[in-house]
mmCIF file of C-alpha atoms and ligand atoms in Angstrom:
data_model
loop_
_atom_site.group_PDB
_atom_site.id
_atom_site.type_symbol
_atom_site.label_atom_id
_atom_site.label_comp_id
_atom_site.label_asym_id
_atom_site.label_seq_id
_atom_site.Cartn_x
_atom_site.Cartn_y
_atom_site.Cartn_z
ATOM 1 C CA MET C 1 -9.682 43.600 -13.774
ATOM 2 C CA ALA C 2 -12.074 42.214 -11.175
ATOM 3 C CA VAL C 3 -14.495 41.183 -13.881
ATOM 4 C CA LYS C 4 -11.766 39.442 -15.826
ATOM 5 C CA ALA C 5 -10.534 37.577 -12.729
ATOM 6 C CA LYS C 6 -14.054 36.374 -12.061
ATOM 7 C CA HIS C 7 -14.436 35.200 -15.617
ATOM 8 C CA GLU C 8 -11.070 33.412 -15.507
ATOM 9 C CA LYS C 9 -11.991 31.571 -12.378
ATOM 10 C CA GLY C 10 -14.987 29.903 -13.969
ATOM 11 C CA LYS C 11 -13.078 29.049 -17.113
ATOM 12 C CA VAL C 12 -12.397 25.379 -17.668
ATOM 13 C CA LYS C 13 -10.833 23.516 -20.536
ATOM 14 C CA LEU C 14 -13.355 21.342 -22.343
ATOM 15 C CA PRO C 15 -14.090 18.472 -22.508
ATOM 16 C CA ILE C 16 -13.763 17.699 -18.800
ATOM 17 C CA TYR C 17 -12.452 14.245 -17.960
ATOM 18 C CA LEU C 18 -14.693 12.532 -15.398
ATOM 19 C CA ASP C 19 -13.963 8.886 -16.161
ATOM 20 C CA TYR C 20 -11.021 8.094 -13.857
ATOM 21 C CA GLN C 21 -12.197 4.521 -13.220
ATOM 22 C CA SER C 22 -11.821 3.707 -16.901
ATOM 23 C CA THR C 23 -8.279 5.020 -17.119
ATOM 24 C CA THR C 24 -6.059 7.820 -15.836
ATOM 25 C CA PRO C 25 -3.454 10.029 -17.495
ATOM 26 C CA VAL C 26 0.182 9.202 -16.819
ATOM 27 C CA ASP C 27 1.427 11.467 -14.037
ATOM 28 C CA PRO C 28 4.212 13.736 -15.424
ATOM 29 C CA ARG C 29 6.554 12.456 -12.676
ATOM 30 C CA VAL C 30 5.906 8.901 -13.859
ATOM 31 C CA MET C 31 6.531 9.934 -17.449
ATOM 32 C CA ALA C 32 9.839 11.580 -16.520
ATOM 33 C CA ALA C 33 10.991 8.425 -14.749
ATOM 34 C CA MET C 34 10.078 6.266 -17.749
ATOM 35 C CA LEU C 35 11.506 8.305 -20.622
ATOM 36 C CA PRO C 36 15.215 7.355 -20.443
ATOM 37 C CA PHE C 37 14.282 3.686 -20.660
ATOM 38 C CA PHE C 38 12.857 4.074 -24.160
ATOM 39 C CA THR C 39 16.035 5.574 -25.581
ATOM 40 C CA GLU C 40 19.497 5.634 -24.014
ATOM 41 C CA LYS C 41 18.754 3.014 -21.340
ATOM 42 C CA PHE C 42 17.212 0.518 -23.718
ATOM 43 C CA GLY C 43 18.855 -2.685 -22.504
ATOM 44 C CA ASN C 44 17.123 -6.010 -22.032
ATOM 45 C CA ALA C 45 16.711 -6.604 -18.293
ATOM 46 C CA HIS C 46 17.411 -10.284 -18.893
ATOM 47 C CA SER C 47 20.798 -9.692 -20.589
ATOM 48 C CA ARG C 48 23.401 -10.766 -18.073
ATOM 49 C CA THR C 49 26.514 -10.167 -20.144
ATOM 50 C CA HIS C 50 26.808 -6.361 -20.320
ATOM 51 C CA ALA C 51 26.072 -3.039 -18.641
ATOM 52 C CA PHE C 52 23.016 -2.285 -20.802
ATOM 53 C CA GLY C 53 21.283 -5.320 -19.366
ATOM 54 C CA TRP C 54 22.441 -4.661 -15.789
ATOM 55 C CA GLU C 55 21.163 -1.089 -15.958
ATOM 56 C CA ALA C 56 17.723 -2.229 -17.111
ATOM 57 C CA GLU C 57 17.655 -5.003 -14.546
ATOM 58 C CA ALA C 58 18.477 -2.562 -11.734
ATOM 59 C CA ALA C 59 15.615 -0.303 -12.851
ATOM 60 C CA VAL C 60 13.158 -3.202 -12.975
ATOM 61 C CA GLU C 61 14.231 -4.401 -9.530
ATOM 62 C CA LYS C 62 13.859 -0.903 -8.087
ATOM 63 C CA ALA C 63 10.311 -0.792 -9.491
ATOM 64 C CA ARG C 64 9.568 -4.182 -7.981
ATOM 65 C CA GLU C 65 10.689 -2.818 -4.580
ATOM 66 C CA GLN C 66 8.491 0.263 -4.954
ATOM 67 C CA ILE C 67 5.459 -1.878 -5.778
ATOM 68 C CA ALA C 68 6.128 -4.307 -2.930
ATOM 69 C CA ARG C 69 6.637 -1.534 -0.371
ATOM 70 C CA THR C 70 3.324 0.145 -1.259
ATOM 71 C CA ILE C 71 1.276 -3.016 -0.654
ATOM 72 C CA GLY C 72 3.264 -4.451 2.272
ATOM 73 C CA ALA C 73 4.864 -7.251 0.249
ATOM 74 C CA ASP C 74 8.380 -8.480 -0.485
ATOM 75 C CA ALA C 75 9.879 -7.666 -3.904
ATOM 76 C CA LYS C 76 10.253 -11.394 -4.636
ATOM 77 C CA GLU C 77 6.465 -11.688 -4.469
ATOM 78 C CA ILE C 78 5.806 -9.324 -7.399
ATOM 79 C CA VAL C 79 5.300 -10.727 -10.919
ATOM 80 C CA PHE C 80 5.017 -8.190 -13.750
ATOM 81 C CA THR C 81 2.160 -8.731 -16.206
ATOM 82 C CA SER C 82 0.599 -6.752 -19.054
ATOM 83 C CA GLY C 83 -2.138 -5.447 -16.764
ATOM 84 C CA ALA C 84 -4.802 -6.503 -14.314
ATOM 85 C CA THR C 85 -6.613 -8.589 -16.935
ATOM 86 C CA GLU C 86 -3.590 -10.832 -17.310
ATOM 87 C CA ALA C 87 -2.902 -10.798 -13.550
ATOM 88 C CA ASN C 88 -6.470 -11.938 -12.853
ATOM 89 C CA ASN C 89 -6.268 -14.681 -15.486
ATOM 90 C CA LEU C 90 -2.903 -15.828 -14.129
ATOM 91 C CA ALA C 91 -4.077 -15.861 -10.511
ATOM 92 C CA ILE C 92 -7.378 -17.633 -11.064
ATOM 93 C CA LYS C 93 -6.467 -20.091 -13.827
ATOM 94 C CA GLY C 94 -2.960 -20.535 -12.427
ATOM 95 C CA VAL C 95 -4.051 -21.604 -8.940
ATOM 96 C CA ALA C 96 -7.033 -23.661 -10.131
ATOM 97 C CA ARG C 97 -4.979 -25.581 -12.695
ATOM 98 C CA PHE C 98 -2.093 -26.168 -10.310
ATOM 99 C CA TYR C 99 -4.324 -27.676 -7.617
ATOM 100 C CA LYS C 100 -6.874 -29.296 -9.938
ATOM 101 C CA SER C 101 -6.148 -32.885 -8.935
ATOM 102 C CA LYS C 102 -7.122 -32.015 -5.351
ATOM 103 C CA LYS C 103 -9.647 -29.154 -5.546
ATOM 104 C CA ARG C 104 -12.283 -28.360 -8.134
ATOM 105 C CA HIS C 105 -14.344 -25.446 -6.760
ATOM 106 C CA LEU C 106 -14.028 -21.649 -6.920
ATOM 107 C CA VAL C 107 -15.850 -18.831 -5.140
ATOM 108 C CA THR C 108 -16.232 -15.364 -6.638
ATOM 109 C CA CYS C 109 -18.963 -12.740 -6.847
ATOM 110 C CA ARG C 110 -21.397 -11.461 -9.452
ATOM 111 C CA THR C 111 -20.017 -7.925 -9.608
ATOM 112 C CA GLU C 112 -16.419 -8.831 -10.458
ATOM 113 C CA HIS C 113 -14.691 -7.372 -13.503
ATOM 114 C CA LYS C 114 -15.420 -9.287 -16.717
ATOM 115 C CA CYS C 115 -11.909 -10.738 -16.819
ATOM 116 C CA VAL C 116 -12.480 -12.460 -13.470
ATOM 117 C CA LEU C 117 -15.949 -13.715 -14.383
ATOM 118 C CA GLU C 118 -14.730 -14.992 -17.760
ATOM 119 C CA SER C 119 -11.687 -16.693 -16.226
ATOM 120 C CA VAL C 120 -14.004 -18.556 -13.867
ATOM 121 C CA ARG C 121 -16.349 -19.411 -16.742
ATOM 122 C CA ASP C 122 -13.401 -20.844 -18.685
ATOM 123 C CA LEU C 123 -12.535 -23.016 -15.698
ATOM 124 C CA GLU C 124 -16.128 -24.230 -15.506
ATOM 125 C CA LYS C 125 -15.639 -25.512 -19.063
ATOM 126 C CA GLU C 126 -12.545 -27.346 -17.788
ATOM 127 C CA GLY C 127 -14.682 -29.108 -15.181
ATOM 128 C CA PHE C 128 -14.484 -26.787 -12.179
ATOM 129 C CA ASP C 129 -17.559 -25.785 -10.181
ATOM 130 C CA ALA C 130 -18.070 -22.165 -9.239
ATOM 131 C CA THR C 131 -20.168 -20.191 -6.777
ATOM 132 C CA PHE C 132 -20.986 -16.607 -7.807
ATOM 133 C CA LEU C 133 -21.940 -14.809 -4.600
ATOM 134 C CA ASP C 134 -24.742 -12.254 -4.677
ATOM 135 C CA VAL C 135 -24.318 -8.747 -3.361
ATOM 136 C CA GLY C 136 -26.743 -6.568 -1.409
ATOM 137 C CA ALA C 137 -28.151 -3.234 -2.608
ATOM 138 C CA ASP C 138 -24.988 -1.732 -1.113
ATOM 139 C CA GLY C 139 -22.862 -3.785 -3.530
ATOM 140 C CA LEU C 140 -21.191 -5.787 -0.767
ATOM 141 C CA ILE C 141 -21.081 -9.558 -0.348
ATOM 142 C CA ASP C 142 -22.601 -11.273 2.675
ATOM 143 C CA LEU C 143 -19.825 -12.761 4.807
ATOM 144 C CA ASN C 144 -22.065 -15.572 6.034
ATOM 145 C CA ALA C 145 -22.840 -16.523 2.447
ATOM 146 C CA LEU C 146 -19.099 -16.562 1.729
ATOM 147 C CA ARG C 147 -18.452 -18.766 4.723
ATOM 148 C CA ALA C 148 -21.230 -21.136 3.640
ATOM 149 C CA ALA C 149 -19.988 -21.293 0.043
ATOM 150 C CA ILE C 150 -16.481 -22.509 0.924
ATOM 151 C CA THR C 151 -16.140 -26.301 0.912
ATOM 152 C CA GLU C 152 -13.327 -28.846 1.231
ATOM 153 C CA GLN C 153 -13.136 -28.670 -2.568
ATOM 154 C CA THR C 154 -12.581 -24.893 -2.779
ATOM 155 C CA ALA C 155 -9.276 -24.048 -4.464
ATOM 156 C CA LEU C 156 -9.618 -20.258 -4.429
ATOM 157 C CA VAL C 157 -11.778 -17.352 -3.307
ATOM 158 C CA SER C 158 -11.575 -14.355 -5.665
ATOM 159 C CA ILE C 159 -13.300 -11.168 -4.479
ATOM 160 C CA MET C 160 -12.328 -7.722 -5.765
ATOM 161 C CA THR C 161 -11.280 -5.042 -3.291
ATOM 162 C CA VAL C 162 -12.924 -2.088 -5.109
ATOM 163 C CA ASN C 163 -15.580 -2.363 -7.794
ATOM 164 C CA ASN C 164 -14.800 -0.490 -11.004
ATOM 165 C CA GLU C 165 -18.397 0.598 -11.706
ATOM 166 C CA ILE C 166 -19.742 1.573 -8.306
ATOM 167 C CA GLY C 167 -16.501 2.097 -6.387
ATOM 168 C CA VAL C 168 -17.643 0.126 -3.337
ATOM 169 C CA VAL C 169 -14.993 -1.417 -1.106
ATOM 170 C CA GLN C 170 -15.517 -5.039 -0.091
ATOM 171 C CA PRO C 171 -14.588 -5.974 3.509
ATOM 172 C CA VAL C 172 -11.345 -7.643 2.406
ATOM 173 C CA GLU C 173 -9.879 -7.989 5.905
ATOM 174 C CA ALA C 174 -12.935 -9.960 7.042
ATOM 175 C CA ILE C 175 -12.891 -11.986 3.802
ATOM 176 C CA GLY C 176 -9.205 -12.733 4.320
ATOM 177 C CA ALA C 177 -9.856 -13.835 7.900
ATOM 178 C CA ILE C 178 -12.557 -16.280 6.744
ATOM 179 C CA CYS C 179 -10.228 -17.650 4.081
ATOM 180 C CA ARG C 180 -7.464 -18.103 6.650
ATOM 181 C CA GLU C 181 -9.847 -19.926 8.995
ATOM 182 C CA LYS C 182 -10.953 -22.209 6.133
ATOM 183 C CA GLY C 183 -7.446 -22.681 4.760
ATOM 184 C CA VAL C 184 -8.357 -21.391 1.275
ATOM 185 C CA PRO C 185 -6.193 -18.960 -0.726
ATOM 186 C CA PHE C 186 -7.681 -15.492 -1.254
ATOM 187 C CA HIS C 187 -7.184 -13.576 -4.500
ATOM 188 C CA THR C 188 -8.297 -9.981 -4.839
ATOM 189 C CA ASP C 189 -8.484 -7.756 -7.900
ATOM 190 C CA ALA C 190 -7.051 -4.578 -6.380
ATOM 191 C CA ALA C 191 -6.782 -2.599 -9.638
ATOM 192 C CA GLN C 192 -9.091 0.152 -8.341
ATOM 193 C CA ALA C 193 -7.941 -0.024 -4.727
ATOM 194 C CA VAL C 194 -4.244 0.716 -4.507
ATOM 195 C CA GLY C 195 -3.530 4.395 -3.981
ATOM 196 C CA LYS C 196 -7.156 5.052 -3.131
ATOM 197 C CA ILE C 197 -7.704 3.204 0.145
ATOM 198 C CA PRO C 198 -5.238 1.595 2.568
ATOM 199 C CA PHE C 199 -4.270 -1.735 1.027
ATOM 200 C CA ASP C 200 -1.923 -4.173 2.727
ATOM 201 C CA VAL C 201 -1.612 -7.796 1.669
ATOM 202 C CA ALA C 202 -0.759 -9.027 5.167
ATOM 203 C CA ALA C 203 -3.626 -7.187 6.895
ATOM 204 C CA ALA C 204 -6.139 -8.777 4.513
ATOM 205 C CA ASN C 205 -4.463 -12.217 4.434
ATOM 206 C CA VAL C 206 -4.258 -11.870 0.663
ATOM 207 C CA GLY C 207 -2.506 -14.684 -1.195
ATOM 208 C CA LEU C 208 -2.734 -13.066 -4.627
ATOM 209 C CA ALA C 209 -3.486 -9.467 -5.636
ATOM 210 C CA SER C 210 -3.840 -7.979 -9.130
ATOM 211 C CA LEU C 211 -2.688 -4.452 -9.965
ATOM 212 C CA SER C 212 -2.950 -2.261 -13.069
ATOM 213 C CA GLY C 213 -0.745 0.683 -14.073
ATOM 214 C CA HIS C 214 -3.242 2.784 -15.945
ATOM 215 C CA LYS C 215 -5.790 3.034 -13.125
ATOM 216 C CA ILE C 216 -3.218 4.721 -10.887
ATOM 217 C CA TYR C 217 -1.568 7.341 -13.150
ATOM 218 C CA GLY C 218 0.889 4.852 -14.607
ATOM 219 C CA PRO C 219 1.090 3.603 -18.204
ATOM 220 C CA LYS C 220 -1.308 1.252 -19.974
ATOM 221 C CA GLY C 221 -0.062 -2.234 -20.765
ATOM 222 C CA ILE C 222 1.577 -2.991 -17.431
ATOM 223 C CA GLY C 223 0.348 -4.493 -14.196
ATOM 224 C CA ALA C 224 1.471 -6.942 -11.586
ATOM 225 C CA LEU C 225 0.388 -9.965 -9.648
ATOM 226 C CA TYR C 226 1.388 -10.265 -6.019
ATOM 227 C CA VAL C 227 1.945 -13.951 -5.209
ATOM 228 C CA ARG C 228 2.538 -14.801 -1.558
ATOM 229 C CA ARG C 229 5.669 -16.822 -0.767
ATOM 230 C CA ARG C 230 5.037 -17.712 2.891
ATOM 231 C CA PRO C 231 3.100 -19.925 2.976
ATOM 232 C CA ARG C 232 3.912 -20.461 -0.660
ATOM 233 C CA LEU C 233 1.178 -20.347 -3.277
ATOM 234 C CA ARG C 234 1.861 -22.316 -6.425
ATOM 235 C CA LEU C 235 0.454 -21.536 -9.850
ATOM 236 C CA GLU C 236 0.644 -22.819 -13.348
ATOM 237 C CA PRO C 237 1.868 -20.127 -15.787
ATOM 238 C CA LEU C 238 -0.306 -19.022 -18.711
ATOM 239 C CA PHE C 239 2.593 -18.579 -21.162
ATOM 240 C CA SER C 240 5.310 -20.946 -22.318
ATOM 241 C CA GLY C 241 8.694 -19.354 -22.904
ATOM 242 C CA GLY C 242 11.987 -18.333 -21.403
ATOM 243 C CA GLY C 243 10.847 -18.710 -17.804
ATOM 244 C CA GLN C 244 11.194 -15.057 -16.741
ATOM 245 C CA GLU C 245 9.533 -13.843 -13.532
ATOM 246 C CA GLY C 246 10.376 -17.004 -11.665
ATOM 247 C CA GLY C 247 8.816 -19.114 -14.379
ATOM 248 C CA LEU C 248 5.414 -17.507 -13.825
ATOM 249 C CA ARG C 249 5.417 -15.079 -16.732
ATOM 250 C CA SER C 250 7.673 -15.613 -19.696
ATOM 251 C CA GLY C 251 8.482 -12.710 -21.986
ATOM 252 C CA THR C 252 10.935 -9.788 -22.030
ATOM 253 C CA LEU C 253 10.006 -7.225 -19.413
ATOM 254 C CA PRO C 254 9.073 -3.765 -20.792
ATOM 255 C CA THR C 255 11.602 -1.837 -18.696
ATOM 256 C CA ALA C 256 10.040 1.612 -19.151
ATOM 257 C CA LEU C 257 6.573 0.350 -18.261
ATOM 258 C CA CYS C 258 7.885 -1.484 -15.195
ATOM 259 C CA VAL C 259 9.632 1.721 -14.090
ATOM 260 C CA GLY C 260 6.370 3.626 -14.649
ATOM 261 C CA LEU C 261 4.364 1.171 -12.564
ATOM 262 C CA GLY C 262 6.902 1.399 -9.750
ATOM 263 C CA GLU C 263 6.912 5.196 -9.784
ATOM 264 C CA ALA C 264 3.091 5.363 -9.955
ATOM 265 C CA LEU C 265 2.810 3.096 -6.925
ATOM 266 C CA ALA C 266 5.457 4.989 -4.982
ATOM 267 C CA ILE C 267 3.498 8.216 -5.542
ATOM 268 C CA ALA C 268 0.231 6.466 -4.712
ATOM 269 C CA GLY C 269 1.735 5.245 -1.454
ATOM 270 C CA SER C 270 3.050 8.592 -0.327
ATOM 271 C CA GLU C 271 0.187 10.828 -1.498
ATOM 272 C CA ARG C 272 -2.835 8.630 -0.929
ATOM 273 C CA GLU C 273 -4.174 10.276 2.203
ATOM 274 C CA ALA C 274 -3.939 13.854 0.972
ATOM 275 C CA GLU C 275 -5.385 12.887 -2.396
ATOM 276 C CA ALA C 276 -8.273 10.982 -0.826
ATOM 277 C CA ALA C 277 -9.221 14.005 1.272
ATOM 278 C CA LYS C 278 -9.188 16.255 -1.793
ATOM 279 C CA LEU C 279 -11.259 13.825 -3.858
ATOM 280 C CA LEU C 280 -13.799 13.357 -1.088
ATOM 281 C CA ASP C 281 -14.296 17.140 -0.924
ATOM 282 C CA LEU C 282 -14.804 17.293 -4.685
ATOM 283 C CA ARG C 283 -17.220 14.382 -4.677
ATOM 284 C CA THR C 284 -19.242 15.868 -1.833
ATOM 285 C CA ARG C 285 -19.385 19.173 -3.675
ATOM 286 C CA LEU C 286 -20.603 17.376 -6.788
ATOM 287 C CA LEU C 287 -23.274 15.305 -5.076
ATOM 288 C CA ASP C 288 -24.505 18.173 -2.897
ATOM 289 C CA GLY C 289 -24.583 20.427 -5.941
ATOM 290 C CA LEU C 290 -26.582 17.931 -8.009
ATOM 291 C CA ARG C 291 -29.046 17.276 -5.206
ATOM 292 C CA ALA C 292 -29.552 20.978 -4.643
ATOM 293 C CA GLU C 293 -30.432 21.410 -8.332
ATOM 294 C CA LEU C 294 -32.245 18.159 -9.142
ATOM 295 C CA ALA C 295 -34.733 15.761 -7.601
ATOM 296 C CA GLY C 296 -34.625 12.028 -8.300
ATOM 297 C CA VAL C 297 -30.853 11.521 -8.015
ATOM 298 C CA THR C 298 -29.938 8.203 -6.384
ATOM 299 C CA VAL C 299 -26.531 6.799 -5.562
ATOM 300 C CA ASN C 300 -26.007 3.187 -6.679
ATOM 301 C CA GLY C 301 -24.183 1.138 -4.047
ATOM 302 C CA ALA C 302 -23.083 2.171 -0.567
ATOM 303 C CA LEU C 303 -21.897 5.778 -0.393
ATOM 304 C CA ASP C 304 -20.081 5.228 2.885
ATOM 305 C CA ALA C 305 -18.080 2.175 1.712
ATOM 306 C CA ARG C 306 -16.710 3.665 -1.474
ATOM 307 C CA ILE C 307 -13.465 5.069 -2.824
ATOM 308 C CA PRO C 308 -13.501 8.881 -2.706
ATOM 309 C CA GLY C 309 -13.213 9.356 -6.477
ATOM 310 C CA ASN C 310 -16.353 7.494 -7.578
ATOM 311 C CA LEU C 311 -20.029 8.244 -7.894
ATOM 312 C CA ASN C 312 -22.501 6.036 -9.716
ATOM 313 C CA LEU C 313 -25.780 7.885 -10.020
ATOM 314 C CA SER C 314 -29.199 7.241 -11.508
ATOM 315 C CA PHE C 315 -31.312 10.173 -12.685
ATOM 316 C CA ALA C 316 -34.969 9.142 -12.520
ATOM 317 C CA GLY C 317 -36.785 9.393 -15.842
ATOM 318 C CA ILE C 318 -33.590 9.804 -17.883
ATOM 319 C CA ASN C 319 -31.854 7.530 -20.367
ATOM 320 C CA SER C 320 -28.160 7.797 -19.635
ATOM 321 C CA GLU C 321 -27.087 7.332 -23.280
ATOM 322 C CA THR C 322 -29.235 10.329 -24.252
ATOM 323 C CA LEU C 323 -27.950 12.331 -21.310
ATOM 324 C CA MET C 324 -24.337 11.639 -22.262
ATOM 325 C CA MET C 325 -25.035 12.842 -25.817
ATOM 326 C CA GLU C 326 -26.295 16.100 -24.327
ATOM 327 C CA LEU C 327 -23.308 16.322 -21.997
ATOM 328 C CA ARG C 328 -20.683 16.166 -24.720
ATOM 329 C CA ASP C 329 -18.383 18.466 -22.757
ATOM 330 C CA LEU C 330 -18.136 15.881 -19.976
ATOM 331 C CA ALA C 331 -16.300 12.587 -20.449
ATOM 332 C CA LEU C 332 -18.560 10.180 -18.551
ATOM 333 C CA SER C 333 -19.535 6.575 -18.838
ATOM 334 C CA THR C 334 -22.269 4.150 -18.049
ATOM 335 C CA GLY C 335 -20.710 1.393 -16.024
ATOM 336 C CA SER C 336 -17.523 -0.118 -17.325
ATOM 337 C CA ALA C 337 -15.563 0.972 -20.373
ATOM 338 C CA CYS C 338 -15.345 -2.577 -21.710
ATOM 339 C CA SER C 339 -19.098 -3.028 -21.986
ATOM 340 C CA SER C 340 -20.101 0.536 -22.750
ATOM 341 C CA GLU C 341 -20.731 -0.194 -26.443
ATOM 342 C CA SER C 342 -23.648 -2.374 -25.491
ATOM 343 C CA LEU C 343 -26.940 -0.843 -24.462
ATOM 344 C CA GLU C 344 -27.596 -3.697 -22.055
ATOM 345 C CA PRO C 345 -27.991 -2.412 -18.517
ATOM 346 C CA SER C 346 -24.971 -3.059 -16.349
ATOM 347 C CA TYR C 347 -24.741 -6.536 -14.797
ATOM 348 C CA VAL C 348 -23.262 -4.885 -11.727
ATOM 349 C CA LEU C 349 -26.313 -2.699 -11.160
ATOM 350 C CA GLU C 350 -28.541 -5.671 -11.907
ATOM 351 C CA ALA C 351 -26.736 -7.632 -9.177
ATOM 352 C CA LEU C 352 -27.485 -4.768 -6.772
ATOM 353 C CA GLY C 353 -31.172 -5.157 -7.569
ATOM 354 C CA VAL C 354 -31.427 -1.790 -9.348
ATOM 355 C CA ASP C 355 -34.450 -2.020 -11.668
ATOM 356 C CA ALA C 356 -33.865 -1.905 -15.409
ATOM 357 C CA ALA C 357 -35.175 1.651 -15.867
ATOM 358 C CA MET C 358 -32.958 3.052 -13.109
ATOM 359 C CA ALA C 359 -29.997 1.015 -14.418
ATOM 360 C CA ARG C 360 -30.526 2.614 -17.849
ATOM 361 C CA ALA C 361 -30.591 5.970 -16.067
ATOM 362 C CA SER C 362 -27.172 5.448 -14.504
ATOM 363 C CA ILE C 363 -23.935 7.316 -15.037
ATOM 364 C CA ARG C 364 -20.525 6.652 -13.570
ATOM 365 C CA ILE C 365 -18.568 9.759 -12.607
ATOM 366 C CA GLY C 366 -14.871 9.289 -11.864
ATOM 367 C CA ILE C 367 -12.974 12.096 -10.164
ATOM 368 C CA GLY C 368 -9.202 12.006 -9.938
ATOM 369 C CA ARG C 369 -5.824 13.607 -9.346
ATOM 370 C CA PHE C 370 -6.224 16.379 -11.912
ATOM 371 C CA THR C 371 -9.910 17.261 -11.334
ATOM 372 C CA THR C 372 -10.488 20.863 -10.217
ATOM 373 C CA VAL C 373 -13.221 22.629 -8.257
ATOM 374 C CA ASP C 374 -14.110 24.659 -11.354
ATOM 375 C CA GLU C 375 -14.578 21.453 -13.338
ATOM 376 C CA ILE C 376 -16.909 20.083 -10.673
ATOM 377 C CA ASP C 377 -18.930 23.305 -10.655
ATOM 378 C CA HIS C 378 -19.139 23.244 -14.439
ATOM 379 C CA ALA C 379 -20.307 19.621 -14.325
ATOM 380 C CA VAL C 380 -23.005 20.402 -11.756
ATOM 381 C CA SER C 381 -24.505 23.185 -13.891
ATOM 382 C CA ALA C 382 -24.291 21.088 -17.055
ATOM 383 C CA PHE C 383 -26.052 18.134 -15.402
ATOM 384 C CA ALA C 384 -28.686 20.412 -13.874
ATOM 385 C CA GLU C 385 -29.466 22.037 -17.211
ATOM 386 C CA LYS C 386 -29.509 18.882 -19.363
ATOM 387 C CA VAL C 387 -31.347 16.598 -16.939
ATOM 388 C CA ALA C 388 -34.038 19.251 -16.485
ATOM 389 C CA LYS C 389 -34.271 19.703 -20.267
ATOM 390 C CA LEU C 390 -34.624 15.968 -20.932
ATOM 391 C CA ARG C 391 -37.175 15.560 -18.185
ATOM 392 C CA ARG C 392 -39.243 18.391 -19.644
ATOM 393 C CA ALA C 393 -39.089 16.697 -23.040
ATOM 394 C CA GLY C 394 -40.054 13.337 -21.541
ATOM 395 C CA ALA C 395 -36.882 11.906 -23.040
ATOM 396 C CA PRO C 396 -37.041 8.171 -22.327
ATOM 397 C CA ALA C 397 -39.691 7.464 -24.976
ATOM 398 C CA SER C 398 -37.663 9.147 -27.708
ATOM 399 C CA VAL C 399 -34.552 7.014 -27.271
ATOM 400 C CA ALA C 400 -36.013 3.574 -27.781
ATOM 401 C CA ALA C 401 -33.992 3.147 -30.957
ATOM 402 C CA GLY C 402 -30.773 3.815 -29.030
HETATM 403 C C1 PLP T 501 -9.302 -1.833 -15.355
HETATM 404 C C2 PLP T 501 -9.576 -3.006 -14.500
HETATM 405 C C3 PLP T 501 -9.121 -4.268 -14.869
HETATM 406 C C4 PLP T 501 -8.349 -4.513 -16.142
HETATM 407 O O1 PLP T 501 -7.078 -3.939 -16.030
HETATM 408 P P1 PLP T 501 -6.127 -3.799 -17.335
HETATM 409 O O2 PLP T 501 -4.829 -3.374 -16.728
HETATM 410 O O3 PLP T 501 -6.762 -2.756 -18.181
HETATM 411 O O4 PLP T 501 -6.065 -5.123 -17.968
HETATM 412 C C5 PLP T 501 -9.404 -5.325 -14.038
HETATM 413 N N1 PLP T 501 -10.101 -5.144 -12.911
HETATM 414 C C6 PLP T 501 -10.558 -3.945 -12.516
HETATM 415 C C7 PLP T 501 -11.311 -3.824 -11.249
HETATM 416 C C8 PLP T 501 -10.312 -2.845 -13.305
HETATM 417 O O5 PLP T 501 -10.773 -1.655 -12.933
#
């Protein structure tokens, strides 16, 4: 019996999911809350003439309250979108276009998510100027550089709270204070932040904040934009249509997805601290385990200013694509999911000043709500074995063809 128990303990279901920054599973509690709204409670939340519509509307408004409460906002300040990509587009293009006759400059940073960088690039084509702030080796912006970049012409500062590749947390309260002093609205992409670190729109003087359901154990295809009402921030909508969401986002709300986002945020709000402590223990176990087994393991970006569930590591002398092929039992990624088809080294690591060889040797490990100690231990032994094997074989030369 003792032997069997020992064997059972080490048993894990393969493959092991270690890519929680790319997406997360829907929490079963979120799923349970959503289900009735696909079938019996199918009404259109915008139908004002019957009970089916009222029922859906009540569910959507409850979700809006749950979202607002978790980030310290008022329900009237929450606009549902299809995700953080749309929320970022709406915030950045919406503010810039609304104020374009007065202000023509934007400030962001080089390590933002592609959807922020591309929104700013689109605005450059429309005649806006943009400053892309550098980051240090820690992944953080320099507050003096931010202060210096803001001019009379600046319509918006957009700096993410938590980076999706390296998990580092920007000093958003200090950024918000600078923006307040300069009288410039502050937008933050908080898709990776909510539920992982304390996040309060008032504390950080945030005017606009983007959220995503599927990064926080909610469904894919839903997100939200927080838009401050006092003092009021005005934006131009992206879509023409029926004028839902206070005219900011036309289209019928997906009731079940809204309910899922609300439930996911309510859970994130109430369980954040306990979850963070658990994830930090797992991450420490992982990093200590890897360093005990392997030399040449470096952490990309600040370890001490990072969400608990992220590690971005480079393994000296290794090509990460080759390593991931060897580690088929582990679901890992290099950098972001959106650019992982390309073999180009990550622009985020490049911005940190990581050299090309070490950037190609990098792997992002995302730990989350359903990760277990046994999975971490399995991952440590798998990494130890495969990295050592590839180093013995002098792997980098053999992968030139990709
Ligand atoms: C995932 C992610 C996005 C995109 O969110 P979607 O809801 O998938 O559109 C934007 N920003 C960050 C930081 C992300 O991690």
